Coordinates of C-alpha atoms and ligand atoms in Angstrom, one line a residue:
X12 CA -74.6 52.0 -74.1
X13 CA -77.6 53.3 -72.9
X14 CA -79.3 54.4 -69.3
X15 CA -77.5 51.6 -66.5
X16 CA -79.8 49.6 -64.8
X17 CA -80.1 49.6 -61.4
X18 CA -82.3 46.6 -60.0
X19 CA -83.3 46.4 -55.5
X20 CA -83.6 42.5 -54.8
X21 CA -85.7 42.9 -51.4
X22 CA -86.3 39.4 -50.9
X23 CA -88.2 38.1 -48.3
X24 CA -88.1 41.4 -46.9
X25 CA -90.6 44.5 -46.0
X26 CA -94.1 44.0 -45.8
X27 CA -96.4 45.9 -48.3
X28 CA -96.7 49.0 -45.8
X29 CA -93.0 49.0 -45.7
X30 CA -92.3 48.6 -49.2
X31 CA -94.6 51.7 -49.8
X32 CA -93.2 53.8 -47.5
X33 CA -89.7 53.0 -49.2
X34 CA -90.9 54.0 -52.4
X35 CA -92.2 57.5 -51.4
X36 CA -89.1 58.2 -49.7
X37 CA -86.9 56.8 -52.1
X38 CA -88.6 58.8 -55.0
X39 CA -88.0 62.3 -52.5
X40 CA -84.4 60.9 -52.0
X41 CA -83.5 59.7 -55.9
X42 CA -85.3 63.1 -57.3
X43 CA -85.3 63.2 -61.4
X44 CA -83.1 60.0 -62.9
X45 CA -81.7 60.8 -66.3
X46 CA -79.3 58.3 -66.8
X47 CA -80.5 55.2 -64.5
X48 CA -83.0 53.0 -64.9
X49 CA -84.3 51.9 -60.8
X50 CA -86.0 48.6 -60.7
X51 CA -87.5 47.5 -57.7
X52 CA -87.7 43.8 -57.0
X53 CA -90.7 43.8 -53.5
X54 CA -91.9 41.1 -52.4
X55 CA -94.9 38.8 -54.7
X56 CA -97.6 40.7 -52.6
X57 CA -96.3 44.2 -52.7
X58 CA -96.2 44.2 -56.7
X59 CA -99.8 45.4 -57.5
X60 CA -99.9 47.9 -55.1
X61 CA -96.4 49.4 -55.9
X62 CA -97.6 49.3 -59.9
X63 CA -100.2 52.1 -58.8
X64 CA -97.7 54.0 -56.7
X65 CA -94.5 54.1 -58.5
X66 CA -94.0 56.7 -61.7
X67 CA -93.0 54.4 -64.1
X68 CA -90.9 57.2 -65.5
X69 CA -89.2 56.7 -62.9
X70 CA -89.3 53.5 -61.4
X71 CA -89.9 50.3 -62.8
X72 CA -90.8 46.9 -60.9
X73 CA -89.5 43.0 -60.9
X74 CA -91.2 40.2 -59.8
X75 CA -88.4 37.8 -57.6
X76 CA -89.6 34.9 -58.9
X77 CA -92.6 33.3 -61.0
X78 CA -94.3 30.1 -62.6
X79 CA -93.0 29.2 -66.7
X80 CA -96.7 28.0 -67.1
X81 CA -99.5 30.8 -67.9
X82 CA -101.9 29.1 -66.4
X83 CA -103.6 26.0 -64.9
X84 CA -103.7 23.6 -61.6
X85 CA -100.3 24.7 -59.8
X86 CA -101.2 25.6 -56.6
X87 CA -99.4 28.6 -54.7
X88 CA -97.6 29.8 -58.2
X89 CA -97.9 32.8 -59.8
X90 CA -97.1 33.2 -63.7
X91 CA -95.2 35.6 -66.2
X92 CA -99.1 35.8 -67.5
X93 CA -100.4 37.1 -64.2
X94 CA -97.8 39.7 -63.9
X95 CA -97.9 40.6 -67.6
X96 CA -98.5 44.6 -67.3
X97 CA -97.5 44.4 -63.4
X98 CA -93.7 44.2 -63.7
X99 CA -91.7 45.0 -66.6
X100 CA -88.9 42.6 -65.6
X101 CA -88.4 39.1 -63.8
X102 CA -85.8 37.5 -62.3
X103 CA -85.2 34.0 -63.1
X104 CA -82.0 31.3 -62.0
X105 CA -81.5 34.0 -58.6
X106 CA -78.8 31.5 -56.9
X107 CA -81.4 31.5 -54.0
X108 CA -83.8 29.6 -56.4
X109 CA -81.6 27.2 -57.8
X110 CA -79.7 26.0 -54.7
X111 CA -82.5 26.9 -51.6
X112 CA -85.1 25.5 -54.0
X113 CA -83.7 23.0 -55.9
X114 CA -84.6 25.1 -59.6
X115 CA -82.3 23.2 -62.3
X116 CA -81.5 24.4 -66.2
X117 CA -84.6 23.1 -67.6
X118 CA -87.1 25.5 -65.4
X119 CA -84.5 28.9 -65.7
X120 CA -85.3 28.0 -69.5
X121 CA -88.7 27.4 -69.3
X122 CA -88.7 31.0 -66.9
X123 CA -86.8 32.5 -69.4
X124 CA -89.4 31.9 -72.6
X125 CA -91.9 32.5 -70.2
X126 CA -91.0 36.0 -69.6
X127 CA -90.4 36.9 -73.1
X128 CA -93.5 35.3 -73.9
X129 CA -95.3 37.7 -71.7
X130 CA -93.5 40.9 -72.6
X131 CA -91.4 40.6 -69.3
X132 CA -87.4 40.9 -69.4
X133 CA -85.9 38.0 -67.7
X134 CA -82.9 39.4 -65.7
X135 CA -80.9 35.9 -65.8
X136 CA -78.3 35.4 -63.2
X137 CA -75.7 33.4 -63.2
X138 CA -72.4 32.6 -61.1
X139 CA -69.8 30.1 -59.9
X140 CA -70.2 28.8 -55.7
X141 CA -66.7 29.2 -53.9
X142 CA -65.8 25.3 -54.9
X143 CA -66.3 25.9 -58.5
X144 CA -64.3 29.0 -58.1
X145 CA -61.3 27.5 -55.7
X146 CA -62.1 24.6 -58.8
X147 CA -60.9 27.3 -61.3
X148 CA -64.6 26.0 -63.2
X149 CA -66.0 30.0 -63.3
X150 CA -66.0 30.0 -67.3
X151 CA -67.4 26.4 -66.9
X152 CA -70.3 27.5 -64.8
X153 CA -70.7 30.4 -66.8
X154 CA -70.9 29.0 -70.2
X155 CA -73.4 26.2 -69.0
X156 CA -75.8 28.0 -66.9
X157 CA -76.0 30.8 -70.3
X158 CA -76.1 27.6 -72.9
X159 CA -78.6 25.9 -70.3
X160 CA -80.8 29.1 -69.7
X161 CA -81.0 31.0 -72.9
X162 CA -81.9 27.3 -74.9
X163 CA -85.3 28.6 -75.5
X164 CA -84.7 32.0 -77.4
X165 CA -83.8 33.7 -80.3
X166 CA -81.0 35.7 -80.8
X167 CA -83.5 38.5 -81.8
X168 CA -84.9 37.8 -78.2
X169 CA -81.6 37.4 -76.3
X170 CA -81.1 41.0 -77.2
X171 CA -83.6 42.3 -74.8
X172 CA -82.8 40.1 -71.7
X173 CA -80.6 41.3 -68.7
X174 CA -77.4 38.6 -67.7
X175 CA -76.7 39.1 -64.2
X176 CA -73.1 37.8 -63.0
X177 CA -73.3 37.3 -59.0
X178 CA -71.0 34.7 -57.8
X179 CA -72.5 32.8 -55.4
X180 CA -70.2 33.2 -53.0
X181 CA -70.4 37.0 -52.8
X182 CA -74.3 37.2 -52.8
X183 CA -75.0 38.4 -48.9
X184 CA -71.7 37.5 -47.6
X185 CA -69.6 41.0 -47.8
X186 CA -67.4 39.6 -50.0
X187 CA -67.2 41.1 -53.4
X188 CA -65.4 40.3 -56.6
X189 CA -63.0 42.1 -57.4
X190 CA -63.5 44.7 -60.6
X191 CA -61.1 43.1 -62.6
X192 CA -62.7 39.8 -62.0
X193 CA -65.9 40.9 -62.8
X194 CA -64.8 42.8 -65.8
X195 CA -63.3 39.1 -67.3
X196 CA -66.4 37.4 -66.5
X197 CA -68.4 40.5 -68.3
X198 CA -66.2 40.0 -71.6
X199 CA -66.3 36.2 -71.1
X200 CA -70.5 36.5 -71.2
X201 CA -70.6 38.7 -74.3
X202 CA -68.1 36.5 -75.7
X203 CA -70.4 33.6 -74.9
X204 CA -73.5 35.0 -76.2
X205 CA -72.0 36.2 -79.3
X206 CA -70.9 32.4 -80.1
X207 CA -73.9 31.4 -79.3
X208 CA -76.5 34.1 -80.9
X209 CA -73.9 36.8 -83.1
X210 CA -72.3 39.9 -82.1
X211 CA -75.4 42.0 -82.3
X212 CA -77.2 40.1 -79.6
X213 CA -73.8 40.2 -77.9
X214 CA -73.6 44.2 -78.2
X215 CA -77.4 44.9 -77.1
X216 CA -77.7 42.0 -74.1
X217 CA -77.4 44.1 -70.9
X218 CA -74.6 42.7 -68.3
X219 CA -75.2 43.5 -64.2
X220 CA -73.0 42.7 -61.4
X221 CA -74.3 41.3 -58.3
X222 CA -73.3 40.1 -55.3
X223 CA -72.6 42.2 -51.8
X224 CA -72.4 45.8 -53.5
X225 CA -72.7 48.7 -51.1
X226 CA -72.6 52.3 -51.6
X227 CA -68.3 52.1 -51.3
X228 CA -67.8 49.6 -53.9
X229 CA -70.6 50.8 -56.4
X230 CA -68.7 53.0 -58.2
X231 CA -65.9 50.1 -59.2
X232 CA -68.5 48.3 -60.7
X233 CA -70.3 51.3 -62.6
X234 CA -67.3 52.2 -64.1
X235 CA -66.1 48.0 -65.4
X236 CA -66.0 48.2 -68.9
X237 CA -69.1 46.1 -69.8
X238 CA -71.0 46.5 -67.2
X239 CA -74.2 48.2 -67.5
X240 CA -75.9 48.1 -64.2
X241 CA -76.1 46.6 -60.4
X242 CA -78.1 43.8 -59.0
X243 CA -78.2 44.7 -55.2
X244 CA -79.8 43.0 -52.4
X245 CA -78.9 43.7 -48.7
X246 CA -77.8 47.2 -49.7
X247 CA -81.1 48.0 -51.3
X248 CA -82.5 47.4 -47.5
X249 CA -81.7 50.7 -46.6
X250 CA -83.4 53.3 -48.6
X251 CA -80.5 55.9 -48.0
X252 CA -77.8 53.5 -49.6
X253 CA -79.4 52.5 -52.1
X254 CA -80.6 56.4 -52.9
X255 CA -76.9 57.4 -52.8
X256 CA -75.8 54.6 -55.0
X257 CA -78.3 55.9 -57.4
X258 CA -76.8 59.1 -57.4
X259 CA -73.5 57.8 -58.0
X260 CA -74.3 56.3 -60.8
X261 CA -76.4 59.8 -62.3
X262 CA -73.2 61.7 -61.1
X263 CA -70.7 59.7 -63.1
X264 CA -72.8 59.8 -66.1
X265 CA -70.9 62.9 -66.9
X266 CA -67.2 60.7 -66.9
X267 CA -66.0 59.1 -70.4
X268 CA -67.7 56.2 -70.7
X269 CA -65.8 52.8 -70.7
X270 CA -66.8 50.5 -73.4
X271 CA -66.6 46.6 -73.1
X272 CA -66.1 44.0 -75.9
Ligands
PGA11 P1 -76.5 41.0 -51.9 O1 -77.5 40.2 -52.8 O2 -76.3 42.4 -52.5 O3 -77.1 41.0 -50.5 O4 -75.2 40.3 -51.9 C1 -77.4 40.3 -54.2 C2 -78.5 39.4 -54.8 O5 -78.8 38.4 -54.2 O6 -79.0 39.7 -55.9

């Protein structure tokens, strides 16, 4: 199915110098990428210059976090419009946005359109906390937060977007779900989205898992049937990890691939 993506959540982390510096080392480190996609999510102010650094054949960028309106009297925001032709992807419903600041359904949605709209692809994430999990509410959670955040597309459009499953409870906290638990949320999403939009939006949507994966535990995840890529954070930090994990991924590109449903 494709290249997998592999997308670097930074954060709040490196200043523009630092995030450049990364960059040239990391393109030294990653050398030519046949079979991986490397997105770099840098911090709001980082993303222009990075645009003229980066070699868009071989990375691409990601904007953390953005406004659903294109434009207008919302001070301190920055919209999809704005970083039309700056990023080619944008994360939207990042469990740091909905429970740090508060987003709920109706702005992921409104993110969502908003990135299509501007010829961005949202990168949804989605995921159960440790009470909805210990609750045994995961398919719940899931099915809600992809009926609440896809609301505003078509199942054309649904095609193209990126569903990343991080369970809250293992983004930055060194615990991890386990393959096998990620592989029945995977199948659980498709099956989701293929209720909801048909089995060709099902087939094409791209699935990532998320959520305290290091360069031990990447390859468990690369190899899940379903899933197509990584959405890593604190690992990502470290331009050597994250360079290795990126080879791991070209090197297994010569296994059998595993197909999900
Ligand atoms: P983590 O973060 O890899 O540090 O757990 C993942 C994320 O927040 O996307």
């Amino acid at each position: 199915m494709g290249k997998k993506l592999i997308i670097a959540n930074w954060k709040m982390n490196l200043t523009v110098n630092e995030a450049s510096l990364y960059v040239h080392k990391l393109d030294k480190l990653a050398g030519k990428l046949k079979h991986t996609e490397v997105v770099l999510a840098p911090t709001m102010l980082a993303l222009q210059p990075l645009n003229m650094q980066v070699q868009h054949h071989h990375f691409n960028l990601a904007a953390q976090n953005f406004y659903w309106r294109d434009r207008g009297a919302y001070t301190g925001e920055v919209s999809a419009a704005q970083l039309r032709g700056v990023v080619q992807y944008g994360l939207v419903g990042h469990s740091e946005r909905r429970h740090i600041f508060a987003e709920r359904s109706k702005d992921i949605r409104s993110k969502v359109q908003a990135a299509v709209r501007n010829n961005i692809v949202p990168v949804l994430c989605i995921g159960e906390t440790a009470q909805e999990r210990a609750d045994k509410e995961t398919s719940d959670v899931i099915r809600d937060q992809l009926v609440g955040g896809l609301a505003n597309i078509t199942s054309v459009e649904v095609g193209q977007i990126v569903i990343a499953y991080e369970p809250v409870w293992s983004i930055g906290t060194g615990k991890f779900a386990s393959p096998r638990d990620v592989e029945r949320a995977v199948k659980y999403i498709r099956r989701q989205i293929e209720h909801l939009f048909g089995k060709v939006a099902a087939e094409n949507v791209r699935v990532l898992y998320g959520g305290s994966v290091n360069l031990d535990n990447a390859m468990s995840y690369l190899q899940t049937a379903g899933v197509n890529g990584l959405l890593i954070g604190e690992s990502s930090l470290d331009v050597y990890a994250f360079a290795g994990i990126i080879k791991k991924c070209e090197d297994m590109s010569s296994l059998p691939v595993k197909r999900g449903k």
